[in-house]
Coordinates of C-alpha atoms in Angstrom, one line a residue:
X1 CA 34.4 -19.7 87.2
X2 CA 31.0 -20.8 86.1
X3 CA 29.0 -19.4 88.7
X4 CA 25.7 -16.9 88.2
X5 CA 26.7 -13.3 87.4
X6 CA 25.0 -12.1 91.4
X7 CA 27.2 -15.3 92.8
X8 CA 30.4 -13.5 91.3
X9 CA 29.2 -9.7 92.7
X10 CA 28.7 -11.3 96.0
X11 CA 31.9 -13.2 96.3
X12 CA 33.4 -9.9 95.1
X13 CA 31.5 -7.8 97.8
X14 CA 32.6 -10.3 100.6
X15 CA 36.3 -10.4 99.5
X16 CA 36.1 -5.8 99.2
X17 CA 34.5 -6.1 103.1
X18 CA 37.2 -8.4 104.0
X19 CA 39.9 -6.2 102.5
X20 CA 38.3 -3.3 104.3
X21 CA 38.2 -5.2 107.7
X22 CA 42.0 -5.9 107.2
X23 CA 42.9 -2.1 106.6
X24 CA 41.2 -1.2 109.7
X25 CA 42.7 -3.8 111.7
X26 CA 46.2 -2.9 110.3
X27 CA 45.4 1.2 110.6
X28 CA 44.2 0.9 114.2
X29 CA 46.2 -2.0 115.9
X30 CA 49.7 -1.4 114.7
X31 CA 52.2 1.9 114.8
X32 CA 53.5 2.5 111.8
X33 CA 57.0 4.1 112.6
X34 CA 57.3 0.7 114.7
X35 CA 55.9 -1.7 111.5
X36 CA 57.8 -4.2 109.9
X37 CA 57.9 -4.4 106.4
X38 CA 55.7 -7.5 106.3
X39 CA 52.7 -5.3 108.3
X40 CA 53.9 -2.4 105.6
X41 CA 53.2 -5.0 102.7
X42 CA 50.5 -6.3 103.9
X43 CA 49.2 -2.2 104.6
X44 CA 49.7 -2.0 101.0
X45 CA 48.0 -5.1 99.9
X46 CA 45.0 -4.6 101.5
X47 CA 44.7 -0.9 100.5
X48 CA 45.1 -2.4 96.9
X49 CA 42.8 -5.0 97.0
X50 CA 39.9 -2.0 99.0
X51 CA 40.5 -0.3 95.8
X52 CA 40.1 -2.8 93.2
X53 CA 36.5 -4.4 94.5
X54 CA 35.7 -0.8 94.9
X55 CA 36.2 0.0 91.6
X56 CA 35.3 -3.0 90.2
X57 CA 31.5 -3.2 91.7
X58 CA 31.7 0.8 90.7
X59 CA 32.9 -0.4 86.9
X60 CA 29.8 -2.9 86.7
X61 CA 27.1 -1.7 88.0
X62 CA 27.8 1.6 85.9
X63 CA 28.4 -0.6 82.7
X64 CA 25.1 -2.3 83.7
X65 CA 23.2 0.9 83.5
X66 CA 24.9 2.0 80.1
X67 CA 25.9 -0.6 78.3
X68 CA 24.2 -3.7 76.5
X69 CA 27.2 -5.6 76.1
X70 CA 27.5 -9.3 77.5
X71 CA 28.2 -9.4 81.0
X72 CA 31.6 -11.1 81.3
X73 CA 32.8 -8.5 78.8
X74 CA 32.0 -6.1 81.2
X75 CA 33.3 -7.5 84.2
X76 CA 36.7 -7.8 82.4
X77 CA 36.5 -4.2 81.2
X78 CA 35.4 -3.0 85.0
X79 CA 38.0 -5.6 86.5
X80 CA 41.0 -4.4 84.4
X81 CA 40.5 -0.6 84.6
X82 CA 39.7 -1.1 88.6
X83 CA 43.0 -2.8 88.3
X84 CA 44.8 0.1 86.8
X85 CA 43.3 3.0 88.8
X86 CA 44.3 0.6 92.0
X87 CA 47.9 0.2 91.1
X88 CA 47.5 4.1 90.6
X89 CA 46.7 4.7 94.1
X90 CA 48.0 2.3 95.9
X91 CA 51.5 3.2 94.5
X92 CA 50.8 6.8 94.7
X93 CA 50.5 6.0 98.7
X94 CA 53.4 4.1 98.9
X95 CA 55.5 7.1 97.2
X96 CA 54.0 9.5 98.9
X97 CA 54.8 7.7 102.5
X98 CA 58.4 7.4 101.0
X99 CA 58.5 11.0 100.1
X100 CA 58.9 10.6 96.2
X101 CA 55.5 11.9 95.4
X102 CA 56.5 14.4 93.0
X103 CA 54.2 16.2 90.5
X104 CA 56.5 14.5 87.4
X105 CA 56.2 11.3 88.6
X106 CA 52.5 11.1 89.3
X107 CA 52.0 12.4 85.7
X108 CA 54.6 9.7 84.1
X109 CA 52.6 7.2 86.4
X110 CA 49.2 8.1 85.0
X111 CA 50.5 8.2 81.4
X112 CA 51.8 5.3 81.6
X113 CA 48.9 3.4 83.1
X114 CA 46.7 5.6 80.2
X115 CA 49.0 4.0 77.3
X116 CA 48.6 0.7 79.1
X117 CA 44.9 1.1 79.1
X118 CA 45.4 1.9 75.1
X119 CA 47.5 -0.3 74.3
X120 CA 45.0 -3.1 76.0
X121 CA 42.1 -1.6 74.2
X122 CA 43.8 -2.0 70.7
X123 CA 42.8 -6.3 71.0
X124 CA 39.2 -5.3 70.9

């Protein structure tokens, strides 16, 4: 928790490379009509946690380019909405592989994760 601000975007880098490595392995050395649902979870989990380093270096280093704030106000700003848009994809997968992606649903899921993001905003 109290490390240098290029020891956290390293461990975060290494953990996104390791989550990548895992969706490979899981995409190219299993079947997925034959999968359990602990390979389907685990499918999932990594596509989630892809997404959410992703986003997160994405969120930081643009914050770093336009924003003079402190930095762990911007990690938690680039962390929570990398959160958000990661739920939103991750979940849009899983529906869509479930056949429940619907046009109505995706819009109630992005509203709701917008309100969220409002709702979180109205501490600061």
């Amino acid at each position: 928790m109290f490390q240098s601000q290029t020891k956290q975007v390293v461990v975060i880098i290494l953990s996104t490379i390791l989550a990548v490595f895992s969706l490979l392995s899981i995409l190219f050395f299993t079947d997925p009509f034959a999968a359990s649902w602990i390979i389907l979870g685990l499918f999932y989990l990594s596509l989630f946690l892809v997404f959410l380093g992703f986003f997160t270096i994405i969120g930081l280093s643009l914050r770093g380019w336009f924003s003079s704030k402190i930095y762990i106000v911007k990690l938690s700003q680039s962390f929570r909405q990398a959160l958000l848009i990661s739920l939103l994809i991750t979940f849009s997968a899983f529906l869509q592989a479930n056949h429940l992606f619907f046009w109505w649903v995706e819009v109630s899921l992005v509203l709701f994760l917008i309100f969220t993001e409002i709702f979180l905003n109205l501490k600061n």
